[in-house]
Coordinates of C-alpha atoms in Angstrom, one line a residue:
X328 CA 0.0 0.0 0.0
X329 CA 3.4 2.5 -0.2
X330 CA 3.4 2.4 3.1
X331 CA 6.5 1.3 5.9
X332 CA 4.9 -0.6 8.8
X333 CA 8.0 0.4 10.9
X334 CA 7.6 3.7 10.6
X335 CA 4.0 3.5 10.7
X336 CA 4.2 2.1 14.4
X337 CA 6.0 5.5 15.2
X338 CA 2.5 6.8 15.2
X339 CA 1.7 4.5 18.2
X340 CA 4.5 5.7 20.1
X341 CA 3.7 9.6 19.0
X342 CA 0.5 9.0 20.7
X343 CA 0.9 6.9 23.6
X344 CA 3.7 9.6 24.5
X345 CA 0.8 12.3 24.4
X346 CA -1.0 9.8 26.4
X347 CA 1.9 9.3 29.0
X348 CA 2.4 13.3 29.3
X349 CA -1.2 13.8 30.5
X350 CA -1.8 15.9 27.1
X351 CA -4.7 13.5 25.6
X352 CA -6.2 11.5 27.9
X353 CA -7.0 9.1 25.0
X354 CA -7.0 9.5 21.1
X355 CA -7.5 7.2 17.7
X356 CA -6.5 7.8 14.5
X357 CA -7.8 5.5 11.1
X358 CA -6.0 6.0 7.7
X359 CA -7.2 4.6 4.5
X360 CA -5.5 4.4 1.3
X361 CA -7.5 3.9 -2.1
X362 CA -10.8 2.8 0.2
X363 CA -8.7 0.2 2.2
X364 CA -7.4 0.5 5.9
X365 CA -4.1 1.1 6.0
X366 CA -3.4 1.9 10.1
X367 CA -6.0 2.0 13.5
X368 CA -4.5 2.4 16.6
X369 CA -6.7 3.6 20.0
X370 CA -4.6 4.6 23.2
X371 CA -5.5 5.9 26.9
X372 CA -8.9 6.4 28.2
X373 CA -12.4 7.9 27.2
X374 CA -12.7 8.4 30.7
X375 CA -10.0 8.9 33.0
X376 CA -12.1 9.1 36.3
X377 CA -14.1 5.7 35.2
X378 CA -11.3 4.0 33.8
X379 CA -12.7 3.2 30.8
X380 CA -10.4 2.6 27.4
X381 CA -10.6 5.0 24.4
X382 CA -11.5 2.3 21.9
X383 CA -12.8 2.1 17.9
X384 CA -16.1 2.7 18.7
X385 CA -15.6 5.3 21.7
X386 CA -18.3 8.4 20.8
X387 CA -16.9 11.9 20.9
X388 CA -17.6 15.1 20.1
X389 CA -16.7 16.1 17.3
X390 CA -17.5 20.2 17.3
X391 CA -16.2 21.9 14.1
X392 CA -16.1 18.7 12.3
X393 CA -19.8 19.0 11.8
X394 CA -19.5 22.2 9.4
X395 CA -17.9 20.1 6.4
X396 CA -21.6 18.0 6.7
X397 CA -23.3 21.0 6.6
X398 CA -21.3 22.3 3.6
X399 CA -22.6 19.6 1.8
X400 CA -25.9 19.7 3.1
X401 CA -26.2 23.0 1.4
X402 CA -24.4 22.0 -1.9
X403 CA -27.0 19.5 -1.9
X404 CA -29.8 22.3 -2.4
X405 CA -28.3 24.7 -4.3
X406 CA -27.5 21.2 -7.1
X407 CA -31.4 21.3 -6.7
X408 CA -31.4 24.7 -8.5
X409 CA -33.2 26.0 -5.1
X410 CA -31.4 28.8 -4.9
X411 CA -27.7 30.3 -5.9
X412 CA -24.7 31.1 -3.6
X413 CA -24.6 34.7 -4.2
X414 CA -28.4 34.7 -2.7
X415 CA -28.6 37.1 0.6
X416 CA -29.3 35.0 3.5
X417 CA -32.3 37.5 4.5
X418 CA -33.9 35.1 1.8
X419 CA -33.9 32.7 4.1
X420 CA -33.8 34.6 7.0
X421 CA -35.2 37.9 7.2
X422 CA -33.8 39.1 10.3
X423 CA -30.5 39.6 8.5
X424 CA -32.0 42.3 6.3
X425 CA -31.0 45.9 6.6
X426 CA -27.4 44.6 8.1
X427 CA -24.6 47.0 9.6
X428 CA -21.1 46.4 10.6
X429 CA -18.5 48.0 12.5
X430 CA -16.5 50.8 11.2
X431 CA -12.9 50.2 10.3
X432 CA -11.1 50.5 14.1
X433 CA -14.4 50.1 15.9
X434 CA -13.7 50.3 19.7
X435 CA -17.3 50.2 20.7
X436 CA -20.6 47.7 19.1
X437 CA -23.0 51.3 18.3
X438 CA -19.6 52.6 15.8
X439 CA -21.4 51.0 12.5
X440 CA -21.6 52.0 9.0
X441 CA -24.6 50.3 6.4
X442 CA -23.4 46.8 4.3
X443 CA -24.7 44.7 2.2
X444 CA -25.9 41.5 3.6
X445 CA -24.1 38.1 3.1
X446 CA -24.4 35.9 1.1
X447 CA -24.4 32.3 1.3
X448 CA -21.2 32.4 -0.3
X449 CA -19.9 34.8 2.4
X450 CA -21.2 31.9 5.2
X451 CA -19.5 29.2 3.4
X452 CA -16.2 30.7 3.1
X453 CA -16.1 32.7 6.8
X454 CA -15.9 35.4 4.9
X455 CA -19.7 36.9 5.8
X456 CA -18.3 39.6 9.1
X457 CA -19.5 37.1 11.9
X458 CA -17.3 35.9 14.3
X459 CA -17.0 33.5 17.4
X460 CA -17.2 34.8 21.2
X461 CA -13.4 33.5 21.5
X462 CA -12.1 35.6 18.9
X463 CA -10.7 38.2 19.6
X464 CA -12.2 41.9 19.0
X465 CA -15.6 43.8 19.5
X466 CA -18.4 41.9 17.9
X467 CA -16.4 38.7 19.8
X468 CA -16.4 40.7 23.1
X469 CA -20.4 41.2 22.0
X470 CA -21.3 37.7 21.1
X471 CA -19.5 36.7 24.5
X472 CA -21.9 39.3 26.7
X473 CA -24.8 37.8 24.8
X474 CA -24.0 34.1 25.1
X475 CA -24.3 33.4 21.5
X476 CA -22.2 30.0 20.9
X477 CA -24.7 27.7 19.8
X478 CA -24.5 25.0 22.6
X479 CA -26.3 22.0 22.8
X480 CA -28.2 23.4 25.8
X481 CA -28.6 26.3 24.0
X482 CA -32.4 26.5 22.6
X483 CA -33.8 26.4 18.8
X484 CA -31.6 27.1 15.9
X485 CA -34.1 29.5 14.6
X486 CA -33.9 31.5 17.8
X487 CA -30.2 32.1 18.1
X488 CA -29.8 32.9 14.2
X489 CA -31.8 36.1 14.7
X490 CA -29.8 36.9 18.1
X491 CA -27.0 36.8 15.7
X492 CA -28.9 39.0 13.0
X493 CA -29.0 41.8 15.4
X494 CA -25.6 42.3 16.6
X495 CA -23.9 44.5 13.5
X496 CA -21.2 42.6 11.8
X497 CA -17.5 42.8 12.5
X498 CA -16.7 44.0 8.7
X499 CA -17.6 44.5 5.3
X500 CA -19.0 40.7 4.0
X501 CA -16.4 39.5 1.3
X502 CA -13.1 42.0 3.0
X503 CA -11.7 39.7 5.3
X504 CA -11.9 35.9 6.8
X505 CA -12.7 35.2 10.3
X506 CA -13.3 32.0 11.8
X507 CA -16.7 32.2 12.4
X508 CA -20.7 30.6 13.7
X509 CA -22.0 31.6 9.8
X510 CA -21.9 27.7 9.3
X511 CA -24.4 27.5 12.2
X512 CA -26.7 29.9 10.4
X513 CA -26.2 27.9 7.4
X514 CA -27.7 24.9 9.5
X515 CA -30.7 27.4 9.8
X516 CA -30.9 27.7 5.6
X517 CA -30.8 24.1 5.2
X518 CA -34.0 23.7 7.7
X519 CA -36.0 26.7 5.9
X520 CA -35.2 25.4 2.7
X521 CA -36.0 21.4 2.8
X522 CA -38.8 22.4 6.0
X523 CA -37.2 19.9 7.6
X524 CA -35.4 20.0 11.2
X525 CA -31.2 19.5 10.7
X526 CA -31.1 16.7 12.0
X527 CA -33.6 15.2 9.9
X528 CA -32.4 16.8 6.8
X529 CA -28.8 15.2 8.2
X530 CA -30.6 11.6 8.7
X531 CA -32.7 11.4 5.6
X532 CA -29.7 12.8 3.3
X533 CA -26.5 12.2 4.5
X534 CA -25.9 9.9 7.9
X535 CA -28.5 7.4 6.9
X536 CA -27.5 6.7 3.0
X537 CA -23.6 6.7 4.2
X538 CA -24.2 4.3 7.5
X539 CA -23.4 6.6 10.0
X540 CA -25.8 5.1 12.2
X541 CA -24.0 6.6 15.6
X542 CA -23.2 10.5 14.2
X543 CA -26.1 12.5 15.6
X544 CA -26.7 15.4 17.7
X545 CA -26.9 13.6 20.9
X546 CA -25.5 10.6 21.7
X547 CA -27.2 7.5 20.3
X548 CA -29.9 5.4 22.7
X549 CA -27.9 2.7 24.0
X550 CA -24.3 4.6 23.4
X551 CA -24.0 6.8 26.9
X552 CA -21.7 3.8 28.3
X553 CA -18.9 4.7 24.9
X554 CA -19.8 8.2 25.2
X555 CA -16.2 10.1 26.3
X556 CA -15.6 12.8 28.6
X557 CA -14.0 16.2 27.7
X558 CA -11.0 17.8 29.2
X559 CA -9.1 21.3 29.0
X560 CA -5.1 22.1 29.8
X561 CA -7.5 25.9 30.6
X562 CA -8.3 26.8 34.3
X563 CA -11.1 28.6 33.4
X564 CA -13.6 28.3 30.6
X565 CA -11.8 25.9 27.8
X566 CA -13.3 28.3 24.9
X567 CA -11.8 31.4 26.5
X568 CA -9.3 31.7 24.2
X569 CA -8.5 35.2 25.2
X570 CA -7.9 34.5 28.6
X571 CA -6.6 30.8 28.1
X572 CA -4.2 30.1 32.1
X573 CA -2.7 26.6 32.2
X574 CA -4.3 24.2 34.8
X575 CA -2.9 21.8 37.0
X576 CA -3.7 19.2 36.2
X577 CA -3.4 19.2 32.6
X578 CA -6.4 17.3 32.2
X579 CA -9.2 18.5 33.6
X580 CA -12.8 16.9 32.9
X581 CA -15.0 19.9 32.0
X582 CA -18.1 18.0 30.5
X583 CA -18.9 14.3 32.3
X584 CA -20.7 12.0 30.0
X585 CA -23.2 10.7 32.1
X586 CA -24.3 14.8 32.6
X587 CA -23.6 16.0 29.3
X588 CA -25.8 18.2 27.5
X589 CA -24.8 16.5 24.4
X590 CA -27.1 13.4 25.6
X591 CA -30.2 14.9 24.8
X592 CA -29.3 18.4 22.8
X593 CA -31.6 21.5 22.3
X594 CA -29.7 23.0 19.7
X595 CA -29.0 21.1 16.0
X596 CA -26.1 23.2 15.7
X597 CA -24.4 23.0 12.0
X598 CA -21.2 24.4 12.8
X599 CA -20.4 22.0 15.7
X600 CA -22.9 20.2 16.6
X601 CA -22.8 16.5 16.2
X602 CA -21.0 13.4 18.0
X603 CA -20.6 10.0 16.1
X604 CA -17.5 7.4 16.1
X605 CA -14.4 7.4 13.8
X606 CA -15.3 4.8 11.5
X607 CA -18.2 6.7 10.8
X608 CA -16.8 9.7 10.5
X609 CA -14.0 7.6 7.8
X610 CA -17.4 7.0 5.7
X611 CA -17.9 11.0 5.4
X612 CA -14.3 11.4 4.3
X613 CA -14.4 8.8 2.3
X614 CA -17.4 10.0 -0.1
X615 CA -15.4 12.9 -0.1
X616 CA -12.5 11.0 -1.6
X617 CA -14.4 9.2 -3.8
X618 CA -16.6 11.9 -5.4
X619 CA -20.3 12.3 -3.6
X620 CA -21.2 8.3 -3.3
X621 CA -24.4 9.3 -5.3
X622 CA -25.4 11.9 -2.3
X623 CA -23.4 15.1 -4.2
X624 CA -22.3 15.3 -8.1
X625 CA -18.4 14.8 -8.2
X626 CA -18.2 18.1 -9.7
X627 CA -19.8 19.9 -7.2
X628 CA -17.1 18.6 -4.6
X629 CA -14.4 19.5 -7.0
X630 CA -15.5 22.7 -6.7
X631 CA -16.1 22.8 -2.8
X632 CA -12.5 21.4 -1.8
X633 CA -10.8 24.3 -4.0
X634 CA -9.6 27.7 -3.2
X635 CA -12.6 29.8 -3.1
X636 CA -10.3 33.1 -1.5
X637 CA -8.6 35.7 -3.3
X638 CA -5.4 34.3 -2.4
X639 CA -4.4 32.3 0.9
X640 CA -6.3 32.9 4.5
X641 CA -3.2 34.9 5.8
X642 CA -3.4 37.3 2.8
X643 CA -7.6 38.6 3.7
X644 CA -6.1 39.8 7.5
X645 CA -7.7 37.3 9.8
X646 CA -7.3 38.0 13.4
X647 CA -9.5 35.6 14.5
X648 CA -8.9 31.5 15.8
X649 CA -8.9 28.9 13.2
X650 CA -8.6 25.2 13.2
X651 CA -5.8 25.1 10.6
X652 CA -2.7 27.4 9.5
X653 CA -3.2 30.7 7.0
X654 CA -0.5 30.8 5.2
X655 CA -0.2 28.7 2.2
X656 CA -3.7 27.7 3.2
X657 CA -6.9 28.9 1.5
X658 CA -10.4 27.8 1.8
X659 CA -13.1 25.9 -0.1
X660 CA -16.7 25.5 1.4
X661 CA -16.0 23.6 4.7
X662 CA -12.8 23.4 5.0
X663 CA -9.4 24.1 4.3
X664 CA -7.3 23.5 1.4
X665 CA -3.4 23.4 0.9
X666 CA -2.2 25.6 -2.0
X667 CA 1.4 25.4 -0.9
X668 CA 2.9 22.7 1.1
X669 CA 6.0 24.9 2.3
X670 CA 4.2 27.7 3.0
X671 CA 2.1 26.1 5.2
X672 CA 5.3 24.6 6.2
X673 CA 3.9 20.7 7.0
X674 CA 4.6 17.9 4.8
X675 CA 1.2 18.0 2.5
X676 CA 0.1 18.0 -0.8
X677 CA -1.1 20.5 -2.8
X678 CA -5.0 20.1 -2.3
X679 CA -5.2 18.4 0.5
X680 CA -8.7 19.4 1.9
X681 CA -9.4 19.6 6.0
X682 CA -10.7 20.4 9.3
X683 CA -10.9 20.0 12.7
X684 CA -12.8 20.1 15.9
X685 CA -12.6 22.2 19.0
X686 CA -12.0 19.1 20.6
X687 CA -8.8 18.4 19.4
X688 CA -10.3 16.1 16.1
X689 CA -9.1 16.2 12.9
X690 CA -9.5 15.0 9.1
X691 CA -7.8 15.3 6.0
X692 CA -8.2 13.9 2.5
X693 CA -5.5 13.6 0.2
X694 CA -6.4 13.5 -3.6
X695 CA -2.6 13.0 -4.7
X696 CA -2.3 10.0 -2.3
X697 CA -5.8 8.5 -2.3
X698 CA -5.8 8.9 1.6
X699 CA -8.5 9.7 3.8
X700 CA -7.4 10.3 7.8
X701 CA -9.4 10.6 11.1
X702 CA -8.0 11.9 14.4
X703 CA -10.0 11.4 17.2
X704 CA -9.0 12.7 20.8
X705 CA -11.3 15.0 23.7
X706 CA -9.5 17.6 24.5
X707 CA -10.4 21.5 24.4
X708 CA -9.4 23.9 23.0
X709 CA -7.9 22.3 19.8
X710 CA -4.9 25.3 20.0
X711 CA -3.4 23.3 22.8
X712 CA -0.8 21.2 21.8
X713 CA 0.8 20.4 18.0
X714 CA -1.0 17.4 17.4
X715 CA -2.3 17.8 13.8
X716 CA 1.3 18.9 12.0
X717 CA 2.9 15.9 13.8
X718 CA 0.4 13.3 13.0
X719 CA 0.6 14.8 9.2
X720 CA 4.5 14.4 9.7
X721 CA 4.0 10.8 10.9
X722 CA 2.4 9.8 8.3
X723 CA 3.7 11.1 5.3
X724 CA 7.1 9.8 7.1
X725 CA 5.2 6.2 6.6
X726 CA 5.2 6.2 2.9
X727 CA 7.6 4.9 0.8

């Protein structure tokens, strides 16, 4: 399969290390080549207080990992000629009419000028002037003060999408990229559009014609026992970004699984929503791979996994978190996309679609190597430790 099984054991060692550090408290990772397993290894625990083993079928959250599904989910409709990218999302959701966003150097949330309102586009490609609460920067500092995250505890969908809609945006939709919760209102779209719930729309489309029987937005009947527990390196909140102290310990357990809200959630929430199992998640990545599985025309993910930016993310002044690196990096719909391997300065190649989770997850699909990966650990916030380069390292190190 091109691959050394020598140095493919280093990735065992690489993790068990992160295990034996008290960095993860458990992790997975699954690699496929051309459709066919190539490496699964599991390490440490799900739940450190219970003892219980971080195994192949272990449930996690898998946070940011959800907006890539919800990507498609929209690609799905708009194939359906149901409506275009460059629509306004007031189409869909009128609260975002009329829209404002902060002037250029904005110190206060009332200093806003008139803008147009995004577009679909400008949710797709965090390019639409909303933002995350642990960003830095006003509207952040806003959306923070009004408890606008989207949490499974959270309420309806339809709720917290006009909350958004009333807070002014952080800049002119299209002149700049920040990480943001416009995947989330997107979510929103898709349930106006089909008049179906996300979940549903999620069930009848995508999880139930690709098997992922145990991805949903709480954890599966029957599944609370595999379910993991979250930890933080963060003494206080681990989203605060902004204010991120160490902790001691290193791991501590900031969402139990047997109190989770993620057992029976509120919110269907598009941008990060959804928990499943790594081999399910593999079957996602895989249709990716291999061009829709009859759910999406091939061409229409050809043209989500390529640049859709002016140039790389570092080039459109983002100030904000992200999941991946910016330079050398750009951005398709729902995730990332390497346009240059040494700019983005880990071994990659050029194309190589991506995204991870606030809890440390993370996916890539290669279209030069035929490889599809899954990372799968439970630790926030995902800026922690180095994880994702090294693992990339690891295994481009494998092949021969």
């Amino acid at each position: 399969m091109g691959f050394d099984s020598n140095r493919l054991g280093r990735i065992g060692d690489w993790m068990q290390s992160y295990v034996d550090h008290n960095r993860f408290a458990g992790c997975s990772v699954l690699v496929a080549q051309a459709g066919r397993e190539v490496y699964f290894n599991a390490t440490g625990q799900r739940d450190v207080e219970a003892g219980k083993p971080f195994e192949r079928d272990t449930i996690a959250r898998i946070y940011s990992m959800t907006k890539p599904i919800t990507s498609v989910a929209i690609m799905m409709l708009a194939e359906r000629g149901l409506f275009h990218l460059d629509a306004p999302v007031s189409d869909f959701i009128p609260a975002f009419a009329n829209m404002e966003c902060l002037i250029p150097r904005a110190t206060r949330i009332g200093q806003t000028e008139p803008c147009q309102t995004p577009t679909l586009h400008h949710l797709l490609t965090h390019t639409s002037g909303l933002s995350y609460p642990f960003n830095p920067g006003v509207l952040a500092k806003a959306m923070d003060e009004h408890d606008i995250l989207f949490r499974a505890d959270q309420g309806s969908l339809a709720e917290m999408t006009d909350r958004v809609a009333a807070l002014p945006l952080a800049f002119q939709p299209g002149s700049r990229w920040e990480y943001s919760v416009s995947i989330d209102v997107l979510g929103r779209v898709v349930e106006v559009v089909s008049g179906k719930t996300l979940e549903q729309f999620f069930v009848d489309e995508i999880l139930g014609p690709l098997g992922m029987d145990e991805t949903r937005f709480s954890v599966p009947k029957g599944a609370q026992d595999r379910f993991a527990a979250l930890y933080t390196p963060l003494a206080g909140s681990a989203y605060a970004l902004n204010e991120a102290k160490p902790s001691e310990p290193t791991l501590r357990c900031v969402d139990r699984p047997e109190q989770s809200p993620f057992l029976k959630a509120e919110m269907h929430s598009g941008g990060g929503g959804l928990v499943g199992t790594i081999d399910d998640y593999l079957k996602f990545t895989e249709m990716l791979r291999t061009g829709g599985a009859g759910l999406i025309s091939p061409k229409t993910l050809d043209f989500m996994m390529r640049n859709h930016l002016p140039g790389d993310i570092a080039s459109m002044g983002p100030a904000s978190f992200a999941e991946q690196p910016m330079e050398g990096m750009g951005f398709g719909l729902g995730g990332a996309v390497v346009m240059n391997p040494g700019r983005v300065r880990v071994p990659s190649s050029v194309g190589d679609f991506s995204w991870g989770g606030m809890a440390s997850t993370f996916f890539w699909v290669d279209p030069v190597l035929d490889l599809s990966v899954v990372f799968f650990t439970q630790l926030a916030p995902s800026s922690s430790y180095p994880a994702r380069p090294q693992l990339k390292a690891l295994i481009h190190g494998a092949m021969t």
